[in-house]
Every structure is written in structure tokens, then in C-alpha cells.
Tab-separated table of C-alpha atoms in Angstrom:
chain	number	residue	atom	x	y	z
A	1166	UNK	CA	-2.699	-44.593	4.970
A	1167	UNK	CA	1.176	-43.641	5.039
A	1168	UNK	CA	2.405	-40.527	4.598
A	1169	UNK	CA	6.453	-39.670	3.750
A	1170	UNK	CA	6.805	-36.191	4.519
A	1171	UNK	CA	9.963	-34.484	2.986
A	1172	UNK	CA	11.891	-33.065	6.006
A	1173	UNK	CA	14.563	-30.099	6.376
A	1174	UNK	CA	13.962	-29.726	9.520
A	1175	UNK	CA	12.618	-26.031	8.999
A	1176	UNK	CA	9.354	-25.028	11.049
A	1177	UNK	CA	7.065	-25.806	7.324
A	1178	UNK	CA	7.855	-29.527	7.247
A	1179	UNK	CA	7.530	-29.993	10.564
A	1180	UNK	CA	4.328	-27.899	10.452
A	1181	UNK	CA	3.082	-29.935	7.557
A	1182	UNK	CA	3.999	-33.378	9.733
A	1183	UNK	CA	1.764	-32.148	12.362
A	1184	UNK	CA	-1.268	-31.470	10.319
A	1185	UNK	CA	-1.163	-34.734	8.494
A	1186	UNK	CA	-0.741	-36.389	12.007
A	1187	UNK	CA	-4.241	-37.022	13.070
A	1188	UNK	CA	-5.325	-38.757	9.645
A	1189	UNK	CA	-2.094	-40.654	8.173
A	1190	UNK	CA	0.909	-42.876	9.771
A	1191	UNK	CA	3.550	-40.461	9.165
A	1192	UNK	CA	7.164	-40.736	8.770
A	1193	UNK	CA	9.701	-37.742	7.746
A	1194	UNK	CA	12.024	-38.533	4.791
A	1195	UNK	CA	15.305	-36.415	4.823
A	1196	UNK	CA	17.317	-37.065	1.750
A	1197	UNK	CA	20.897	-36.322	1.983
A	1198	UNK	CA	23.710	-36.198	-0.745
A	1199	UNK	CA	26.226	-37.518	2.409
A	1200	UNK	CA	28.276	-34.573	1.852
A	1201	UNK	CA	27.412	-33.292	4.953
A	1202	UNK	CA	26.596	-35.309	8.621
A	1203	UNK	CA	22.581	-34.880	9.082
A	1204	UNK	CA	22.287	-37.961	11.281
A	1205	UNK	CA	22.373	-36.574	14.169
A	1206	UNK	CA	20.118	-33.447	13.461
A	1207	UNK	CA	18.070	-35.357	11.739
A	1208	UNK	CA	17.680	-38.209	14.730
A	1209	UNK	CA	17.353	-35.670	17.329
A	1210	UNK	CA	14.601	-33.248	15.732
A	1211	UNK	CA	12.283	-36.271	14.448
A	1212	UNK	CA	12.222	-37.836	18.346
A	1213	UNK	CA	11.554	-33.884	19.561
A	1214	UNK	CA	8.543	-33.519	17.353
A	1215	UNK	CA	7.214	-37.168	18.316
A	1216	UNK	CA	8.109	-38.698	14.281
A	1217	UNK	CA	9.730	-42.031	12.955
A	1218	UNK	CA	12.281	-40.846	10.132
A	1219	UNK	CA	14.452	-42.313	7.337
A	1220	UNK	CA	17.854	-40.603	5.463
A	1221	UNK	CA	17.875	-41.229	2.088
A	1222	UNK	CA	20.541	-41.089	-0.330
A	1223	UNK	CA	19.980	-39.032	-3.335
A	1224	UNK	CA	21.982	-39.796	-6.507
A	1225	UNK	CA	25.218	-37.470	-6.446
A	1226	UNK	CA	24.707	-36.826	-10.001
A	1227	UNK	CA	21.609	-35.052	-9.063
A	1228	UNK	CA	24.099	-31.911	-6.695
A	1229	UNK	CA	26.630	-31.805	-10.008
A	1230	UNK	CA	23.628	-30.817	-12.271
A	1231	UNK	CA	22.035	-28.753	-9.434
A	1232	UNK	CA	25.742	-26.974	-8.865
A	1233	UNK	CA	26.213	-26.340	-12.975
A	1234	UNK	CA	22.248	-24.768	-12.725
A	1235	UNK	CA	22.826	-22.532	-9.834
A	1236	UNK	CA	26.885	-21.206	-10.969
A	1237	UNK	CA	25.001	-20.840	-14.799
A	1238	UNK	CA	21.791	-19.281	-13.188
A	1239	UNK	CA	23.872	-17.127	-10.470
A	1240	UNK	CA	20.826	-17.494	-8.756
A	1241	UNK	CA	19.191	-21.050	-6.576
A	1242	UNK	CA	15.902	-20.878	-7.611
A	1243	UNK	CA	16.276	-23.602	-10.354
A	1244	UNK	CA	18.658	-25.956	-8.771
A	1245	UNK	CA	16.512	-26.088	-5.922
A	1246	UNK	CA	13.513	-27.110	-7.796
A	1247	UNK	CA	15.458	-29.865	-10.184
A	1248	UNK	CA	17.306	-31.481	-6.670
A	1249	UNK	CA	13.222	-31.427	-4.960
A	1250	UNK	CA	11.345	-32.835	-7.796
A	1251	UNK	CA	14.393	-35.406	-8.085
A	1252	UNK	CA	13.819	-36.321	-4.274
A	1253	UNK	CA	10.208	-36.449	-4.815
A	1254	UNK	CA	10.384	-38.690	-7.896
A	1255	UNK	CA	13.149	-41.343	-5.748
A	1256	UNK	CA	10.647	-41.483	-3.223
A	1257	UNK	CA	8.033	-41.717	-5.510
A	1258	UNK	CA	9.872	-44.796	-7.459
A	1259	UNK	CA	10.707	-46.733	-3.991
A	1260	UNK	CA	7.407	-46.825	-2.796
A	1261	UNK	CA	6.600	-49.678	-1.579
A	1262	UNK	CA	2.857	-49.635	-1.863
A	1263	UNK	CA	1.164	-47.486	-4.191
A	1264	UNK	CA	-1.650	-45.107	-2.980
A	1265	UNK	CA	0.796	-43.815	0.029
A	1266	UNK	CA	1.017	-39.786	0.446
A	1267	UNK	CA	4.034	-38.013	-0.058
A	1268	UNK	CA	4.007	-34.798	1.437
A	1269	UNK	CA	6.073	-31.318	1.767
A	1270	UNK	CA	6.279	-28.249	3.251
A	1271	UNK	CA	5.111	-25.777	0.342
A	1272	UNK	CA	3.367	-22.960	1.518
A	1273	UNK	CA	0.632	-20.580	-0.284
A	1274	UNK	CA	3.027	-18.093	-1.780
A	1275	UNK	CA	6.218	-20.034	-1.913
A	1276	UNK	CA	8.226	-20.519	-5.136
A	1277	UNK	CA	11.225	-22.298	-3.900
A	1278	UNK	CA	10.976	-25.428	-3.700
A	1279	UNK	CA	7.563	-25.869	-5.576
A	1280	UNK	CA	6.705	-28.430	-7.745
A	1281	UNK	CA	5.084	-27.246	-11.292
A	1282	UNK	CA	0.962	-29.077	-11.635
A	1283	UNK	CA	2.289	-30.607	-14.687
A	1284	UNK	CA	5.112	-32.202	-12.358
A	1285	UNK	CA	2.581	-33.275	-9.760
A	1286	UNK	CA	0.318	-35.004	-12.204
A	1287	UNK	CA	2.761	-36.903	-13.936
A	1288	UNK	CA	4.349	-38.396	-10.666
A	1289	UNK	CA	0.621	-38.939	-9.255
A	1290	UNK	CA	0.096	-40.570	-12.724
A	1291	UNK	CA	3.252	-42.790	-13.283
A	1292	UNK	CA	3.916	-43.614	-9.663
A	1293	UNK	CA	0.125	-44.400	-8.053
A	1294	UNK	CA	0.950	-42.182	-5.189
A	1295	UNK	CA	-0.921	-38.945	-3.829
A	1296	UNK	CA	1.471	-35.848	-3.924
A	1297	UNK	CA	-0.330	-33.435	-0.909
A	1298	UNK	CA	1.226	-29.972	0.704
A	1299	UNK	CA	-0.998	-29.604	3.740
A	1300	UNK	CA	0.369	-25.927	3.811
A	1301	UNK	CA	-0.457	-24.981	0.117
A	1302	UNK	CA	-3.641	-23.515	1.573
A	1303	UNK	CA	-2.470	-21.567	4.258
A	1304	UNK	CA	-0.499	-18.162	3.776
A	1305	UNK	CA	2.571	-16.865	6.198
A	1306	UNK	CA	0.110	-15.530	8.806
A	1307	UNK	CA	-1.555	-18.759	9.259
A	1308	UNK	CA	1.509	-20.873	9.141
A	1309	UNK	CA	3.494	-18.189	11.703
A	1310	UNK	CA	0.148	-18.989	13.727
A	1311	UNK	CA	-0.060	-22.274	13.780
A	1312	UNK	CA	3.864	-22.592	14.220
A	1313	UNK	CA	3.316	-20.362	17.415
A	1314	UNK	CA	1.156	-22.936	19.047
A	1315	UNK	CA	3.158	-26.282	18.155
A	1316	UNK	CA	6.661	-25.687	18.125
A	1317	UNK	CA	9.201	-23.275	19.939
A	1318	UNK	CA	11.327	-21.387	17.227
A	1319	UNK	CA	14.486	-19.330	17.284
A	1320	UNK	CA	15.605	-17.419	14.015
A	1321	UNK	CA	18.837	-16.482	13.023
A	1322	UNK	CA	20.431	-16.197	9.589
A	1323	UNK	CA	20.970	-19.064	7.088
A	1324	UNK	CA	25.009	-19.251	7.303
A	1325	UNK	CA	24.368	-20.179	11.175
A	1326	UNK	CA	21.241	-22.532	11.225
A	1327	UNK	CA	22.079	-26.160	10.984
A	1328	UNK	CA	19.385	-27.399	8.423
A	1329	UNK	CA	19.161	-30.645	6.752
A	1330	UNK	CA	17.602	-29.179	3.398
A	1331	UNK	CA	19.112	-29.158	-0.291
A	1332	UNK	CA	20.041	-25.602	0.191
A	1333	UNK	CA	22.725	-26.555	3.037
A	1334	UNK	CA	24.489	-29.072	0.722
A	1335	UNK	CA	24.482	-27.464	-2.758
A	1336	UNK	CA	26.173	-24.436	-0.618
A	1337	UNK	CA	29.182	-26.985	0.562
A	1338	UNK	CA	29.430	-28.308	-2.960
A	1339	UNK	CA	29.641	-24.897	-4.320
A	1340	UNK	CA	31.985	-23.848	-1.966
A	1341	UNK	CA	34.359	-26.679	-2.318
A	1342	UNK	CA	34.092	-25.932	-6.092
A	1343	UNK	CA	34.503	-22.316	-6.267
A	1344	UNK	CA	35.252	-20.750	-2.338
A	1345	UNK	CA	33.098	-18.815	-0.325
A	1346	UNK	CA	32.816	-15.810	-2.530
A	1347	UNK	CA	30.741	-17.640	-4.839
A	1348	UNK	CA	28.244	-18.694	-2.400
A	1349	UNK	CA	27.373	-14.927	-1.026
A	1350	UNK	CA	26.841	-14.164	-5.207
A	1351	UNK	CA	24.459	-17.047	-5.705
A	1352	UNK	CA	22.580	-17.240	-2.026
A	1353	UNK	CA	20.776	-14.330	-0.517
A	1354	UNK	CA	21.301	-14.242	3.157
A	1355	UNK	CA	17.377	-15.089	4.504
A	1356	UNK	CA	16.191	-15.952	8.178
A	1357	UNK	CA	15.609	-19.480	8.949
A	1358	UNK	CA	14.225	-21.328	11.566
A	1359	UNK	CA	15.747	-23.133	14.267
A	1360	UNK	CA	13.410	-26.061	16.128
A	1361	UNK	CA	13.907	-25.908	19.486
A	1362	UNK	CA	10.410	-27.860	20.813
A	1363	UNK	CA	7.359	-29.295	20.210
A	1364	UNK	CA	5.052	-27.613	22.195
A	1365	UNK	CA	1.536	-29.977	21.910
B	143	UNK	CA	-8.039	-20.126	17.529
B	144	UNK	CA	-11.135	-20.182	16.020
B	145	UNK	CA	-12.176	-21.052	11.974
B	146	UNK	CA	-15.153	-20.737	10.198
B	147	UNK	CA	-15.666	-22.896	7.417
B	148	UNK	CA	-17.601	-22.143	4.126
B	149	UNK	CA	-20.230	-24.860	4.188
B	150	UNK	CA	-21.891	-25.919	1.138
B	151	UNK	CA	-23.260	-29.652	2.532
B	152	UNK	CA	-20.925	-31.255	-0.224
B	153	UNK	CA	-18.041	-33.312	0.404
B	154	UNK	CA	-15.120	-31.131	-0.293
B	155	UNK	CA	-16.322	-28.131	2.604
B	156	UNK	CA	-17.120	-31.052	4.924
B	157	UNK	CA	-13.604	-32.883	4.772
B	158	UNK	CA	-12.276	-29.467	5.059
B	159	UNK	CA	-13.945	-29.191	8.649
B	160	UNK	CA	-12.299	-32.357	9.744
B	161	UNK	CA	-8.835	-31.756	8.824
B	162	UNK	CA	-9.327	-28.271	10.918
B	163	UNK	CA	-10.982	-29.617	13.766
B	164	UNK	CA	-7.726	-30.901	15.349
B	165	UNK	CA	-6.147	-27.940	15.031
B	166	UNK	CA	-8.693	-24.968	15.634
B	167	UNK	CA	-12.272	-24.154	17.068
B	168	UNK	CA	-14.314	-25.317	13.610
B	169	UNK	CA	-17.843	-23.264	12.906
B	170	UNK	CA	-19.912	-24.258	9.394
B	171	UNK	CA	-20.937	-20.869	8.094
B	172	UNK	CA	-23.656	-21.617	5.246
B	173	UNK	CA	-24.687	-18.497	3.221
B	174	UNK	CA	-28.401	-18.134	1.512
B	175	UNK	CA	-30.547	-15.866	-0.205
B	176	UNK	CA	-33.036	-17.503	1.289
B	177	UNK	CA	-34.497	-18.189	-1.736
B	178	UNK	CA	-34.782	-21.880	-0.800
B	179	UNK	CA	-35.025	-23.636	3.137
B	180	UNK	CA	-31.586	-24.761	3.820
B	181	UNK	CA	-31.855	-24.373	7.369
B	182	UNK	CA	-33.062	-27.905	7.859
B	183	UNK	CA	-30.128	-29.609	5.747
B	184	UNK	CA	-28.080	-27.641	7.299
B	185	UNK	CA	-28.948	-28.171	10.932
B	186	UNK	CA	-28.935	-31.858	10.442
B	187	UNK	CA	-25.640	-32.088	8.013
B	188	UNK	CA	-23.892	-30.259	10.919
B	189	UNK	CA	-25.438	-32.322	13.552
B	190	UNK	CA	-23.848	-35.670	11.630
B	191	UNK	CA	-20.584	-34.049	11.506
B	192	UNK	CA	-20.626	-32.851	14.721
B	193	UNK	CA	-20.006	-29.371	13.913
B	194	UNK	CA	-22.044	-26.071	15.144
B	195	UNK	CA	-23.259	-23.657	11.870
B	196	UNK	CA	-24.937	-20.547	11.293
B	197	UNK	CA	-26.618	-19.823	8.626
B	198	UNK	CA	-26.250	-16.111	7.319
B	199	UNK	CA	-27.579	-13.848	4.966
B	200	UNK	CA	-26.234	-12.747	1.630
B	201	UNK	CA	-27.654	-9.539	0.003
B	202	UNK	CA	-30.119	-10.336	-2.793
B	203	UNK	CA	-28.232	-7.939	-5.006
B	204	UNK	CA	-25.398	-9.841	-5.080
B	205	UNK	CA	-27.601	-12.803	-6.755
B	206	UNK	CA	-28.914	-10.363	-9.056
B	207	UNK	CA	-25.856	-9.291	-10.383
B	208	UNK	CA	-24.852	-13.212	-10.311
B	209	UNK	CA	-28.026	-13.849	-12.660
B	210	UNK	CA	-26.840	-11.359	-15.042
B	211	UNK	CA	-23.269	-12.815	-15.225
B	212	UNK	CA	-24.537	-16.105	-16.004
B	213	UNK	CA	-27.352	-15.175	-18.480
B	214	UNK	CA	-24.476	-13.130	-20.227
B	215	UNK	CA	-21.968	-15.567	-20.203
B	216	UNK	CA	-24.062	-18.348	-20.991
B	217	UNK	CA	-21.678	-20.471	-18.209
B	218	UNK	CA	-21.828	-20.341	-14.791
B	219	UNK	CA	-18.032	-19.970	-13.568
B	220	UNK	CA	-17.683	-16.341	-13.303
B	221	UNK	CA	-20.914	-15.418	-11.437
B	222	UNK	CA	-20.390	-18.603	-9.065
B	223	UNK	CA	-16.635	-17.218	-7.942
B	224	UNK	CA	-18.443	-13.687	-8.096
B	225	UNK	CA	-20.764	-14.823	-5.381
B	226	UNK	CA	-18.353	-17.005	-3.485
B	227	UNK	CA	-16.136	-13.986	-3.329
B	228	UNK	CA	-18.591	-11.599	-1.897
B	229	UNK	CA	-19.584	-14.292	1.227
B	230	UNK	CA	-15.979	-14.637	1.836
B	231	UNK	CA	-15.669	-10.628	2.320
B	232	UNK	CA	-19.030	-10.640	3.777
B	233	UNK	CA	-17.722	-13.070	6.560
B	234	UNK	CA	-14.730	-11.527	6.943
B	235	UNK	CA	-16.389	-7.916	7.334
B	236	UNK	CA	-18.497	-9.410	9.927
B	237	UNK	CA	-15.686	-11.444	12.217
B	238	UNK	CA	-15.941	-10.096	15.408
B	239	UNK	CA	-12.018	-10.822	15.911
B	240	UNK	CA	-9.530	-10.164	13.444
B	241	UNK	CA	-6.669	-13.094	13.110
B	242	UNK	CA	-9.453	-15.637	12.782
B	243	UNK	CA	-9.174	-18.255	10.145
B	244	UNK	CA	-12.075	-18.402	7.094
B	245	UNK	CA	-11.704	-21.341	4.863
B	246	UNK	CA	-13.401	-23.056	1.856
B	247	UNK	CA	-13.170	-26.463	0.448
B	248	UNK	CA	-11.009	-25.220	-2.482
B	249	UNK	CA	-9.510	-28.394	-3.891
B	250	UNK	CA	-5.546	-27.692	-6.079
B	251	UNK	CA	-7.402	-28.629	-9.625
B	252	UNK	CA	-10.394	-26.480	-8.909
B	253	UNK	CA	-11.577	-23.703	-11.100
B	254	UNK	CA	-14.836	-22.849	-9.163
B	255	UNK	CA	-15.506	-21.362	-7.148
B	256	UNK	CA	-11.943	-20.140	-6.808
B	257	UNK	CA	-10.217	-16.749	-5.260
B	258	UNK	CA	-7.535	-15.047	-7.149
B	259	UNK	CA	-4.546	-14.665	-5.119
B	260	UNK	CA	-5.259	-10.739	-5.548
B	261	UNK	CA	-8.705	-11.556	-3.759
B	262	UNK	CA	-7.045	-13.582	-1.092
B	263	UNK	CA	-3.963	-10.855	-0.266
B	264	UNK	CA	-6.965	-7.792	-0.494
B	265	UNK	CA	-9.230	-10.013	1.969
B	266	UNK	CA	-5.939	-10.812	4.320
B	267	UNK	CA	-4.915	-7.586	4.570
B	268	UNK	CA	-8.049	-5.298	4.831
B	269	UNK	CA	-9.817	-7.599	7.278
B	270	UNK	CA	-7.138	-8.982	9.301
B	271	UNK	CA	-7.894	-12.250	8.645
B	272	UNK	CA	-6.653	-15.449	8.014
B	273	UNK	CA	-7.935	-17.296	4.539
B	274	UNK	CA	-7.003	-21.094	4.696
B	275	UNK	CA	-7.880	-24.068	1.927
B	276	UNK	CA	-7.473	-27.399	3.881
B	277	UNK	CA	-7.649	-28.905	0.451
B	278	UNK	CA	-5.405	-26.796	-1.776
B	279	UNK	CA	-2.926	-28.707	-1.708
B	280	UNK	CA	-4.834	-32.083	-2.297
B	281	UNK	CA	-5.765	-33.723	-5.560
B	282	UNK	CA	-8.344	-35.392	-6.430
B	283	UNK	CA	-7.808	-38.740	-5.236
B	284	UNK	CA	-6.160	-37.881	-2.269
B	285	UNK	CA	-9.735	-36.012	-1.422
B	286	UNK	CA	-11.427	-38.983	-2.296
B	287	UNK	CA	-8.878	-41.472	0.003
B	288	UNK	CA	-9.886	-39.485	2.836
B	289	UNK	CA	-13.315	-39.037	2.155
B	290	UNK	CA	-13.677	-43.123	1.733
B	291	UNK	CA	-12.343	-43.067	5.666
B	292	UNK	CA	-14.379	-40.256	7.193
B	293	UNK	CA	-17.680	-40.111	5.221
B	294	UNK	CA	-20.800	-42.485	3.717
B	295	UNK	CA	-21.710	-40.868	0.636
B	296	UNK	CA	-23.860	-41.189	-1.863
B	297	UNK	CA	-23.825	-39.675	-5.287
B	298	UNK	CA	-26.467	-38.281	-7.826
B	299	UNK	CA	-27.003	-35.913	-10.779
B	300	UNK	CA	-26.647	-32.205	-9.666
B	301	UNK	CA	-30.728	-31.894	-10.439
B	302	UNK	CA	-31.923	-34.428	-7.444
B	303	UNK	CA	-29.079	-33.753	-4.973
B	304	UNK	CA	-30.028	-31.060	-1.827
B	305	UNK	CA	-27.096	-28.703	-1.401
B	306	UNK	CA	-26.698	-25.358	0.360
B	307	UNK	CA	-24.678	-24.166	-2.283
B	308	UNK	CA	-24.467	-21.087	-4.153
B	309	UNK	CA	-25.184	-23.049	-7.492
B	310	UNK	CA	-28.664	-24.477	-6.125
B	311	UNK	CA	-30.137	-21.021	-5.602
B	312	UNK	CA	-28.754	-19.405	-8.622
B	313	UNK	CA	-30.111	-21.942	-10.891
B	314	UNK	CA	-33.837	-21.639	-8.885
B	315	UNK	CA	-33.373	-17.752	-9.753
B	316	UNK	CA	-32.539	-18.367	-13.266
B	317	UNK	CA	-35.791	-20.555	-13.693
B	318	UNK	CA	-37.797	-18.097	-12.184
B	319	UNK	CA	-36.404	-15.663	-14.616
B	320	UNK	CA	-36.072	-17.349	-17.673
B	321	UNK	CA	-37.306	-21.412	-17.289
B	322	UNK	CA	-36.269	-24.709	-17.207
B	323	UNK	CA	-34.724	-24.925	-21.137
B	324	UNK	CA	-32.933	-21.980	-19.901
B	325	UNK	CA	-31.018	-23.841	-16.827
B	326	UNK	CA	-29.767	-26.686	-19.067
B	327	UNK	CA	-28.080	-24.457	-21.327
B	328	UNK	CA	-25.912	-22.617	-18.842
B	329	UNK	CA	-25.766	-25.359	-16.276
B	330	UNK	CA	-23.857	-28.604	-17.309
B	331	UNK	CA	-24.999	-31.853	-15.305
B	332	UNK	CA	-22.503	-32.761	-13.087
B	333	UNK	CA	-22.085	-35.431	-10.466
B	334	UNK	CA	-22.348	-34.550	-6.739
B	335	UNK	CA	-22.268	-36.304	-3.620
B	336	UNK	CA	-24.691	-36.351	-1.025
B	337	UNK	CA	-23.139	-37.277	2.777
B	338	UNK	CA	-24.804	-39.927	4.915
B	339	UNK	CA	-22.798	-40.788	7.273
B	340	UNK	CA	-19.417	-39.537	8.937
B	341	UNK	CA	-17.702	-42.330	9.934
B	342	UNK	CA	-14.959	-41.482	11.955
């Protein structure tokens, strides 16, 4: 059975690539709004952790109602969530064979980006395809654990980490649109991950 | 690292062994009142899925107490989770090394036996240990996908299936206490599975 993981390129995708890898064919899914060049990150990372990958193109209608959310909201939480469950439904929609897993990197306590059950049955429902978050059982202990064993990290803060994630680009499009001073009022500053290896 | 796994002989706890087994040192912990022999199920259930198991004791007052939650209710739910609960703290009293995973085959629809995320932050946290649903983020036909590739099963009325579940013993307590009529009222007849086989 396939499995499309969504990737970022933070440590939880990858994580959640690695524990679907022993029981599906799995390929990471980046989608991208073009606005910024991924390619590269994207292409290097997937060969370092041992995955095929594909760069989608999400609808650029999709950032303009995410921006409006998040400058409306003053906070990302929401714009986040409508651009993910938009990426999951394209995927969803262009599956090729029904019954396929599509996977991402939700963890236990995580609320950004989650998917709501009512979401996740109706996609399950209208598309034939399993929705799964191989991390949605595991808590940040577990998943720093785990993390510890398969893939060499460095942290630093989110301005400085080149990520291929929804976050990255709705922060360009909001700072074309409205400067940098906008961007510090909507986005928290939070520690990301940086991949450097897989370790096994 | 190592991670023992709630074992109940049904489906759900056993596919939860396999997805850990690539990624940590897998035990089947099965606890009993022993008001009924499980140890031979056991033994060979874990012998077909190539797992060691222990079986351990639970304290007969917890049952009790169980018995009284379900004769009160007149449903099962809240004394099944009430039990479930107790072996998870029981187990994780009892690890001998903290940062050691305990998991249960906790599926994302399921409503029992379930831990509140209270539960699961109190266990975490006084214990030092890690708790971990392989399943949680799994639906149900994602479970049953997998099951179809790693296990024969065969499936029966809850009445005339073995388990080495926590339901099976508090139903044989109720009819002790109160008879058969008594069982069917609080008990609805459900489907369960009975493995065979693991395949791969």
C-alpha cells in the first residue's frame, strides 16, 4: 500500500516517514505555493532520509484566503489549518488509486496544523483514501526520543531555518503585503528543527 | 529502547506490537485477576506473533470497584476505562526504568477503553514514562488494511471468542454476582476477532 506523507521538512514528518517505512511504499509530498524556491531543500532532504518525493502546486487562491485569515485573526492558527486541510483535500482529489494512505506529522498535543475528526471523516468518506498520523499517539517525549535515534537535529529559531512548510510562505506573502512589522505581530518566534542526517 | 504493550489477544493490541517492533524492544504485558486461565492463550498468541509476554497481576479490588461501576451504570464504558487505567499506572509504577514506552491498542474513533489526556500527562509525568498509541492516529479501515496484510483472523460474537481482556473477566464476575440475564443487559454483543495466523 502507498503512503503520501505531507513533508516540511521538520523532524515530525520526517519522523512520521520513518515509522510508516517498514509497512507502506512511501513517498513525501511537499506542496508549495512557488513563491518561494523549495526544490532544492526539498531534493536534498528526501535523498538524506532515503525517500522518493513530489512538489506540488497548491492553488494560489488558497495563500490569499490564508493571508486575509491570519492579518483578520492577528494570529496563524487558522490560516494554517485552512492552507493544510486544502493540501490534504488536493492530494486527496489526485489520487490515483483509492485506498492509498495519506499521512502527516501531527503529534499528540499539537493544534497547529491538525485536522478536525469531522474533516478526517469526510475526506476518508468522499475520497476512498485512509487519512493516518503515525505520531498522533506519541507525545513530545516519545517523538524527541525517537527523533534522537533516527535523525541528527540542530535548532535554531524560525526566521533562520529554511523549511518547506505553509508557515514559511504565508510569512513571504504577508511580508510582501504588509512589511516585516506585520509578520513579528502575527508569528511568535518558536524553535524549529533543522535536518542535518539520517542516522539508521 | 524498550516498550511494553497492553495485550488483550485482540487485533487492535496485536497490530500495535508490529508497528513497534521495528522501532523498539516490544514485550506483551497481559493483566488478570486471575479469575479465568489466560496464561495458555496468552503463551501461545505471543508465540504466533513472535513476541515475549508476561502476564501480571491486577488487585482484585480494582475489579470490585469495576463491578460496582457497571452494575450502577447499567453500561460497561466507565468501569472498563476505570480498569484499563489502573493497569496502565500499575505498569508504569512497576517499570524498572523510567523513559520506557507503555502502549495500548487505542484506535482515533475509540471510546473504550480510552485515557483522558489528564490521565496520560499525570501517568507521563509522575512515572517518567513514555505512553504511546500506535493506532491513534489510524481509523478504522486503515486498521483493518493492515490487519488484512499481517494477520489471519477470524471473527465471532463477543460470547464464544477467548480474550485476555478486561471485559471477559468482568462479565464472569458479574455472573457470579448477579447471573446470566444480568450480563446481557449491561453487555451489548459485539463482534470480535479471534487471530490465527500472523502472516508477515
Amino acid at each position: 500500500m502507498k503512503a503520501s506523507v505531507l513533508f516540511s521538512g521538520g523532524k515530525d514528518s520526517s519522523l512520521s516517514a520513518i515509522l510508516l517505512e517498514p509497512f507502506f511504499e512511501v513517498e513525501l509530498i511537499t506542496f508549495s505555493f512557488s513563491l518561494l524556491p523549495v526544490e532544492q531543500f526539498v531534493s536534498n532532504l528526501a535523498d538524506e532520509l532515503r525517500f522518493p518525493y513530489r512538489i506540488l502546486n497548491l492553488d494560489i487562491s488558497i495563500l490569499d484566503k490564508a493571508l486575509e485569515m491570519a492579518v483578520e485573526d492577528g494570529y496563524p492558527k487558522n490560516a494554517i489549518n485552512y492552507i493544510h486541510y486544502n493540501a490534504v483535500k488536493t492530494l486527496a482529489s489526485t489520487k490515483s488509486h483509492s485506498k492509498d494512505v495519506i499521512a502527516d506529522g501531527t503529534r499528540r498535543n499539537d493544534r497547529v496544523p491538525v485536522l478536525a475528526d469531522s474533516q478526517i471523516q469526510s475526506l476518508e468518506d468522499r475520497y476512498g483514501i485512509y487519512y493516518v498520523t503515525p505520531l498522533r499517539g506519541y507525545g513530545r517525549g516519545a517523538v524527541n526520543a525517537l527523533v534522537r535515534q533516527h535523525l541528527d537535529i540542530e535548532q535554531g529559531i524560525s526566521d533562520n531555518i529554511i523549511k518547506a512548510d505553509y508557515e514559511t510562505e504565508l510569512r513571504e506573502k504577508i511580508r510582501k503585503a504588509y512589511g516585516d512589522e506585520k509578520i513579528s505581530q502575527i508569528f511568535p518566534s518558536h524553535i524549529q528543527s533543522h535536518i542535518k542526517k539520517r542516522i539508521k
